[in-house]
Tab-separated table of C-alpha atoms in Angstrom:
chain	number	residue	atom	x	y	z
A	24	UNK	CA	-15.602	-40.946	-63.185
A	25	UNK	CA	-18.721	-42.493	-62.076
A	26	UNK	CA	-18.949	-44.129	-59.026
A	27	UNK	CA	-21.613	-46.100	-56.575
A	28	UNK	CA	-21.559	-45.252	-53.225
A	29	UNK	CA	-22.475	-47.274	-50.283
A	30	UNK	CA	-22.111	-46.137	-46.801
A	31	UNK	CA	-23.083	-48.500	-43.610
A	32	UNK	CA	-23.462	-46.835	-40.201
A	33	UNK	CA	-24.612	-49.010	-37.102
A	34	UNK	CA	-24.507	-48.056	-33.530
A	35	UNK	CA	-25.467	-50.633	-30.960
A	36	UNK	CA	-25.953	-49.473	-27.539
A	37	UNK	CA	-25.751	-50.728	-24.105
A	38	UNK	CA	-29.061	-50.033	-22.639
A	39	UNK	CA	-32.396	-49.196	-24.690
A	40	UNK	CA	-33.007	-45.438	-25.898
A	41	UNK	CA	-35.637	-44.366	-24.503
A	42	UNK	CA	-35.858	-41.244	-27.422
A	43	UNK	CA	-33.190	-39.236	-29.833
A	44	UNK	CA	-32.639	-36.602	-32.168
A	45	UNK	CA	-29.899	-36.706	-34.629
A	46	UNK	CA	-28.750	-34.909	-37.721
A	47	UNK	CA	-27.148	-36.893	-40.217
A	48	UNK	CA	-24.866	-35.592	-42.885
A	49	UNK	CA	-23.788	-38.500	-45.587
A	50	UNK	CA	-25.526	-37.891	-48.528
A	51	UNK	CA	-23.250	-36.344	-51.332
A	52	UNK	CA	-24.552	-33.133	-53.037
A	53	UNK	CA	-24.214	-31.713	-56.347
A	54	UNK	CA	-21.582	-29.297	-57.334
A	55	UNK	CA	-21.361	-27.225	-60.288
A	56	UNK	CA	-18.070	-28.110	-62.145
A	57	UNK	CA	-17.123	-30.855	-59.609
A	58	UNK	CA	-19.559	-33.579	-59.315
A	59	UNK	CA	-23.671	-34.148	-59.836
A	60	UNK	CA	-25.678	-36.990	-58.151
A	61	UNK	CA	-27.382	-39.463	-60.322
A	62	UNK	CA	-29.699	-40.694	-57.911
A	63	UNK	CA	-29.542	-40.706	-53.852
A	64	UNK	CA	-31.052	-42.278	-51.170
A	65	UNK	CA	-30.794	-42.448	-47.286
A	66	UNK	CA	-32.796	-45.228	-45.133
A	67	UNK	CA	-32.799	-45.915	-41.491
A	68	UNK	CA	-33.931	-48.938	-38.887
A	69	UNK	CA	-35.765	-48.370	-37.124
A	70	UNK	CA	-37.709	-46.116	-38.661
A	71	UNK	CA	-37.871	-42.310	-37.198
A	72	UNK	CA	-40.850	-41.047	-35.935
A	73	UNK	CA	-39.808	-37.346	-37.292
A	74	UNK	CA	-37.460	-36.958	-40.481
A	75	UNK	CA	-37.145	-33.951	-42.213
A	76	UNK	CA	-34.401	-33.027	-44.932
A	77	UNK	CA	-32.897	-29.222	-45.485
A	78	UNK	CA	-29.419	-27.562	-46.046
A	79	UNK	CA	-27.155	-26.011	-43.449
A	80	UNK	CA	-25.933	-22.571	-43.540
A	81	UNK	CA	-22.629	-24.040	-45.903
A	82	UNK	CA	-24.822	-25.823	-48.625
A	83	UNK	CA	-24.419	-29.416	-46.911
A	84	UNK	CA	-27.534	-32.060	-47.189
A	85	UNK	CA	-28.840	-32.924	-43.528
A	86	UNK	CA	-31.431	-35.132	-42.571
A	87	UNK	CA	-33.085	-34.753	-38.950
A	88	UNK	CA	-34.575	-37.663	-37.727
A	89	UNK	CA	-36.012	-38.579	-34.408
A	90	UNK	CA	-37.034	-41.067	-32.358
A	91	UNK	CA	-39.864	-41.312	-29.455
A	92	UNK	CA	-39.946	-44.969	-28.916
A	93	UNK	CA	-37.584	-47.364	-27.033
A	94	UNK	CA	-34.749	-48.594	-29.118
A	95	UNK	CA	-30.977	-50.914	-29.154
A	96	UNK	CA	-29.801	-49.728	-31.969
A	97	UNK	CA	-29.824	-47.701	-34.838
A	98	UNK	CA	-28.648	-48.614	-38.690
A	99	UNK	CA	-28.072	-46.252	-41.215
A	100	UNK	CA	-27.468	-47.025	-44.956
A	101	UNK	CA	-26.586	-45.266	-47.920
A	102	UNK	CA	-26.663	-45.505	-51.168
A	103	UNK	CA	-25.470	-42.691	-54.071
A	104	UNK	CA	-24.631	-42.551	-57.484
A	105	UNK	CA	-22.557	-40.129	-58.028
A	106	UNK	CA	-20.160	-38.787	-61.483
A	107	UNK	CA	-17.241	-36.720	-60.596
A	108	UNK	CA	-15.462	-34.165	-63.043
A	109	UNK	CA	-12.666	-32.031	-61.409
A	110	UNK	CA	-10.960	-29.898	-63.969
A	111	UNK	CA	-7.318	-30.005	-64.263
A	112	UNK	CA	-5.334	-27.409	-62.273
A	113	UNK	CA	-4.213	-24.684	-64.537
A	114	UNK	CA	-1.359	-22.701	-63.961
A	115	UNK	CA	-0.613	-21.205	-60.774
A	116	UNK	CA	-2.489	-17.674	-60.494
A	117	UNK	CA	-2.478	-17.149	-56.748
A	118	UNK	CA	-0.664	-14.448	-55.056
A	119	UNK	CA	1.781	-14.686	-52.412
A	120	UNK	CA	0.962	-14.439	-48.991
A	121	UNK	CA	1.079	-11.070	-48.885
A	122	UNK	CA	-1.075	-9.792	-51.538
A	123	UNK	CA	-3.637	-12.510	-50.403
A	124	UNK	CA	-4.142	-10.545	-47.465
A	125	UNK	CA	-4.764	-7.518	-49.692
A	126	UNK	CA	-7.603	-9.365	-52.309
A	127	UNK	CA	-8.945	-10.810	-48.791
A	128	UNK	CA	-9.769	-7.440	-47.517
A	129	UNK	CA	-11.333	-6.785	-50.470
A	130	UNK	CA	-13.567	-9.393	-50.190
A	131	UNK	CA	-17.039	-7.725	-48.189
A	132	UNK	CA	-19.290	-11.172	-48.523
A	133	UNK	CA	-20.462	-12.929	-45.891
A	134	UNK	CA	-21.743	-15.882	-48.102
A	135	UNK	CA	-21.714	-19.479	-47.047
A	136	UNK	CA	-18.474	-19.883	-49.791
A	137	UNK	CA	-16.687	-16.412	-48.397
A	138	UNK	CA	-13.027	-16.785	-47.168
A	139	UNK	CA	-13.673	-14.757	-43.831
A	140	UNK	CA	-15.779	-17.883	-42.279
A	141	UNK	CA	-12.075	-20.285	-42.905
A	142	UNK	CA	-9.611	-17.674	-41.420
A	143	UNK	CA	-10.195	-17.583	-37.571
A	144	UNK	CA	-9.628	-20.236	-35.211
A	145	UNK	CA	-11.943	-23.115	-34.900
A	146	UNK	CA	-12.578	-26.170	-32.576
A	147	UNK	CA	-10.704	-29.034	-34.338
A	148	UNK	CA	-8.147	-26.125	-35.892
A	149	UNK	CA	-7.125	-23.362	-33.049
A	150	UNK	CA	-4.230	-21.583	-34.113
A	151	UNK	CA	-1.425	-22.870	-32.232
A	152	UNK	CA	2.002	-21.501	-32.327
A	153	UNK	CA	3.761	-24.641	-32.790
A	154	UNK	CA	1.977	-25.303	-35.863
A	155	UNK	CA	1.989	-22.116	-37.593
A	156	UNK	CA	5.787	-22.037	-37.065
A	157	UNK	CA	5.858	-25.430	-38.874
A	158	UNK	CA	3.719	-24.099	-41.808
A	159	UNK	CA	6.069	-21.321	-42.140
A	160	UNK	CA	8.651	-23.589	-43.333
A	161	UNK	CA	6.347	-24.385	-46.187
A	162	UNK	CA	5.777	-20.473	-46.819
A	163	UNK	CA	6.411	-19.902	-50.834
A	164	UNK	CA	6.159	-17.458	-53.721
A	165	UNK	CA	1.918	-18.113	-53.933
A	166	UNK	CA	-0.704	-19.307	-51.885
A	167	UNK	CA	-0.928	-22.478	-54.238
A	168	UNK	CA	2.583	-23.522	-53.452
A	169	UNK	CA	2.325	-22.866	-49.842
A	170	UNK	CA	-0.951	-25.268	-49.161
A	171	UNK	CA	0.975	-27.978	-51.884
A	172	UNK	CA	4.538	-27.688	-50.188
A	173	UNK	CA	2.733	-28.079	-46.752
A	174	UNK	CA	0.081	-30.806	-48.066
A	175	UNK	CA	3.947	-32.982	-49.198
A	176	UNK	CA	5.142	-32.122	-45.890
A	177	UNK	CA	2.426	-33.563	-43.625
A	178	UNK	CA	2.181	-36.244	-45.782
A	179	UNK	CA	5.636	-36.786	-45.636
A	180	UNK	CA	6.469	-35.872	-42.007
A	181	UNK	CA	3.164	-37.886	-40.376
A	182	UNK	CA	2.326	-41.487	-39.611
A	183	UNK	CA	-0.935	-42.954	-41.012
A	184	UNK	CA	-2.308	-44.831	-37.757
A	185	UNK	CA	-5.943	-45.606	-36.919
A	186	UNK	CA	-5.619	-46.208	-33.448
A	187	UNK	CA	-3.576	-43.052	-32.616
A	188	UNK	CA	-6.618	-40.489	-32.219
A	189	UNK	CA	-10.116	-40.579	-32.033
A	190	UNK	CA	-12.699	-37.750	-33.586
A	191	UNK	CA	-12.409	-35.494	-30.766
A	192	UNK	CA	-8.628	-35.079	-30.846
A	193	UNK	CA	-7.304	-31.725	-32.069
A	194	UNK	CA	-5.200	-30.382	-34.357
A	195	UNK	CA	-2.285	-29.353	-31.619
A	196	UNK	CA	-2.547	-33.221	-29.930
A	197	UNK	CA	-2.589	-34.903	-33.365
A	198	UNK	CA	0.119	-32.704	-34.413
A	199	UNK	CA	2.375	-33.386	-31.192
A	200	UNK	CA	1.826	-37.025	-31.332
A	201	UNK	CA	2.810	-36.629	-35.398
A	202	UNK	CA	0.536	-39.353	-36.318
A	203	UNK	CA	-3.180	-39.860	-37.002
A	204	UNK	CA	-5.748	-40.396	-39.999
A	205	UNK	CA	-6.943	-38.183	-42.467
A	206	UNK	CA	-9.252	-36.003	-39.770
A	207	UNK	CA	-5.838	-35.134	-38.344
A	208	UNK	CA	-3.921	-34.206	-41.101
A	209	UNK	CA	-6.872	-31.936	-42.655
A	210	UNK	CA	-6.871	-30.110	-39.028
A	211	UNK	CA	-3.686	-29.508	-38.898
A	212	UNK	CA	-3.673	-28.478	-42.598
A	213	UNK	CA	-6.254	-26.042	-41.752
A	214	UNK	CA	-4.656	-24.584	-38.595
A	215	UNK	CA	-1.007	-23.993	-40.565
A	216	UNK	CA	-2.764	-21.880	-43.204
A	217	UNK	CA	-4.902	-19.795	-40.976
A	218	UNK	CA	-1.766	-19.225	-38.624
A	219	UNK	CA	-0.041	-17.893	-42.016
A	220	UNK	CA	-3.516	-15.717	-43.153
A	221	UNK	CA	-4.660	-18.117	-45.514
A	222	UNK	CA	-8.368	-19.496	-45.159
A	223	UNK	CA	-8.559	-23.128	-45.353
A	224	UNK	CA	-11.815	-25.143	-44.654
A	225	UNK	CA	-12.448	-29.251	-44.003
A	226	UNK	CA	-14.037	-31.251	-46.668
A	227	UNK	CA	-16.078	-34.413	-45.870
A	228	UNK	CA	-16.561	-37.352	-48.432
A	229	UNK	CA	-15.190	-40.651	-49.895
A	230	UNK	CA	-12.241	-41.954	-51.443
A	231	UNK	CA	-12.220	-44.907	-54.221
A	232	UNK	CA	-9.534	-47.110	-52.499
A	233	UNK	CA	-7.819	-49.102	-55.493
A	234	UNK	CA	-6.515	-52.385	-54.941
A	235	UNK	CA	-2.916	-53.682	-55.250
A	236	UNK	CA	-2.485	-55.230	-58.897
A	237	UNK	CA	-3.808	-58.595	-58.645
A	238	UNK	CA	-5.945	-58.285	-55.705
A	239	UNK	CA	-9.406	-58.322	-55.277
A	240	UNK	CA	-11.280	-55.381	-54.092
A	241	UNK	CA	-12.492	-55.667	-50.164
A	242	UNK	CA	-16.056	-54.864	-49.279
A	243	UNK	CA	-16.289	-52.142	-46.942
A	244	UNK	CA	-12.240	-51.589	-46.752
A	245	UNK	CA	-13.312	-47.813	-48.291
A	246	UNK	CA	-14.030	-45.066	-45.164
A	247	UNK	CA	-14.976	-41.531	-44.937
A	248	UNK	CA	-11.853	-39.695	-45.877
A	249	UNK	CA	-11.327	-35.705	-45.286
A	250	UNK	CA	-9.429	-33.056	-47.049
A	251	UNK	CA	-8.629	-29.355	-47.359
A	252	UNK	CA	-9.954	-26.759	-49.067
A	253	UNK	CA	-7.953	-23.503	-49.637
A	254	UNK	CA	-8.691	-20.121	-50.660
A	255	UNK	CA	-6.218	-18.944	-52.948
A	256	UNK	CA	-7.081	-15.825	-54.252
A	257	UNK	CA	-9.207	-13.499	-56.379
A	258	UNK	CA	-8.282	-15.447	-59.542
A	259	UNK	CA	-7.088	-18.671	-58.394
A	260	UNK	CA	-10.433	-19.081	-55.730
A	261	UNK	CA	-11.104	-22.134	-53.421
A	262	UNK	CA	-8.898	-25.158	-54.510
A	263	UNK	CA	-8.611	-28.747	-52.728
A	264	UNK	CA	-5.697	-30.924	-51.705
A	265	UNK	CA	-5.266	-34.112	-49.602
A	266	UNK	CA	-2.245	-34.134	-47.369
A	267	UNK	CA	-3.184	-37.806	-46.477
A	268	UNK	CA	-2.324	-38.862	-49.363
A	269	UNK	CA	0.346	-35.950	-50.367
A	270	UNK	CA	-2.161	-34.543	-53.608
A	271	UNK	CA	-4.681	-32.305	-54.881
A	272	UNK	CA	-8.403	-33.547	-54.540
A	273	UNK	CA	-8.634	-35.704	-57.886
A	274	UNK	CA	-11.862	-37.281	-59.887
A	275	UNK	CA	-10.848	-39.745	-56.901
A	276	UNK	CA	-12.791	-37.674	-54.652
A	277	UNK	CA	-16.221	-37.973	-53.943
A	278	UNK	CA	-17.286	-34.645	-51.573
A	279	UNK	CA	-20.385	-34.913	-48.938
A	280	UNK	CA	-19.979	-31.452	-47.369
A	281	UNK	CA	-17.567	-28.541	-46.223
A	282	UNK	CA	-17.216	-27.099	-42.964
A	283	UNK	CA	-14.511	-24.967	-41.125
A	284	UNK	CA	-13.771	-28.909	-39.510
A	285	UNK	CA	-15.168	-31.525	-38.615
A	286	UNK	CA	-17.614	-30.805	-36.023
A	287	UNK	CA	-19.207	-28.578	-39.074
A	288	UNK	CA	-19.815	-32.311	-41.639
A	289	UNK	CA	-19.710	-35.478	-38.737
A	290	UNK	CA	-21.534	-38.266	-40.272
A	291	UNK	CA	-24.230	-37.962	-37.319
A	292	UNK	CA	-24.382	-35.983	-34.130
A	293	UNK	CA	-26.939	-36.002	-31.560
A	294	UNK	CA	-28.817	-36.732	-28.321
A	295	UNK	CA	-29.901	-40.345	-26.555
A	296	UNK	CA	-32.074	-40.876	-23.415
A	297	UNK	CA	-30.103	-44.105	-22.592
A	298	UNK	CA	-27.496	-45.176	-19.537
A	299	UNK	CA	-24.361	-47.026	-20.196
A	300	UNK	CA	-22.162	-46.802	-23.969
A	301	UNK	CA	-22.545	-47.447	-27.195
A	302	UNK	CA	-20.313	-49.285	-29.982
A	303	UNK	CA	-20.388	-47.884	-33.797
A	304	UNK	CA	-19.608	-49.916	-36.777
A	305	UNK	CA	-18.784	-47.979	-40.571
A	306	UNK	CA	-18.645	-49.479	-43.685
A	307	UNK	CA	-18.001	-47.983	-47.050
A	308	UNK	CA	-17.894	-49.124	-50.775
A	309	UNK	CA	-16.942	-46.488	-53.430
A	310	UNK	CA	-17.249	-48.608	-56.815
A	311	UNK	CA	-16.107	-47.477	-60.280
A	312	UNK	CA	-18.769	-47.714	-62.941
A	313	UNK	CA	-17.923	-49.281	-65.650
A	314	UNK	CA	-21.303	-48.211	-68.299
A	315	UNK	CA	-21.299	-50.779	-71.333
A	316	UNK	CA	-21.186	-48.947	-74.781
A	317	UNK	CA	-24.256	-49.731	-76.917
């Protein structure tokens, strides 16, 4: 599938910024055997007095910017175009829970991709008891079945509601409220496999949100969405699924980076010199490309 991608960030805030620094973390990358970028870019008003572009420690595409003079507001756009290829999952190679623990001692890397850096507890996705003893009920003959019976069963068990949690809710309150958005369901994704041994990291990007029959696509009614990547093995390796949406990671799924959760791939973090709040606006198209044949 090929897709453009156009992301709107604004943040309007109460009082005048005197100065910032932020890192920004939107633009997709390419990945071997998943997706490659056609073409990229990233713009901001006002314009930063310092930008600079480099890769974290897991592979993701950051941009620093600062500021030094006074400024309202800040606007971010943009703008990717991006072809996605996911191969079809094959059959189920992954060993049981078990024997996972076994290849995952074997494992002696400390690379960006290694399984050890998605096993212990993090700060969206502590291991809590309550959760782990839910995941258990999910527990099958392979890791694969385990994350896909557990993805079903969040998706299944869990209310979709926007207004529920915000992006510094954790896994345990999202999971004892049993409703939330995708964020929510990824953490507490991640913390049920790492409660059972099995690494699991977050995954940042966009989904193409198709339309009911008959309707018209709305402008900007696409978000950030989040998933869950598992390690599942020697053989089987990392593998992604979406327990929003109760499914593996399809040609559907545009990623912008992976972290052990979200405070690893937010859109934008940073500092202000400012008094009072700030309001923040997102917008996101994710449009199929339809290429004309000659």
């Amino acid at each position: 599938m090929l897709y453009d991608i156009r992301l709107h960030l604004r943040y309007d805030y109460d009082a005048a910024a005197g100065g910032g620094r932020h890192q920004v973390r939107v633009l997709p990358p390419t990945i071997p055997g998943v997706q490659r970028v056609v073409a990229a870019s990233l713009s901001f008003v006002p314009a930063p007095s310092e930008r600079s572009d480099f890769s974290d420690f897991f592979g993701n595409s950051v941009t620093s910017i600062a500021f030094r003079d006074a400024h309202d507001a800040l606007d971010i756009r943009m703008s990717a175009r991006v072809s996605v290829s996911r191969q079809e999952p094959g059959l189920d190679v992954s060993p049981d829970i078990r024997r996972l623990r076994e290849e995952l001692g074997a494992v002696h890397s400390l690379a960006p991709a290694s399984p050890h850096h998605f096993l212990a507890a993090s700060d969206h996705a502590g291991i809590d008891p309550a959760i782990t003893a839910y995941a258990k009920g999910s527990a099958g003959s392979s890791t694969v079945g385990t994350a896909m019976a557990l993805c079903n069963r969040i998706h299944r068990d869990f209310t979709y509601d926007g207004e529920a949690t915000t992006v510094q809710t954790r896994a345990s309150d999202a999971f004892g409220l049993k409703r939330g958005v995708c964020q929510d369901f990824s953490h507490i994704m991640i913390a049920g496999l790492r409660g059972l041994g099995i690494p699991a990291g977050y995954v940042s990007g966009f989904l193409r949100t198709i339309p009911p029959r008959g309707k018209p696509r709305l402008e900007g009614a696409d978000a950030m969405h989040a998933w869950v990547k598992v390690w599942c093995g020697r053989d089987a390796g990392w593998q992604e699924f979406d327990p929003t949406n109760g499914m593996r990671a399809s040609n559907d799924h545009i990623t912008v980076g992976y972290g052990r959760d979200y405070s690893d791939v937010a859109p934008i973090v940073g500092v202000l010199k400012t008094t009072g709040g700030q309001v923040g606006e997102q917008a996101v198209d994710v449009i199929p490309v339809v290429l004309e044949k000659a």
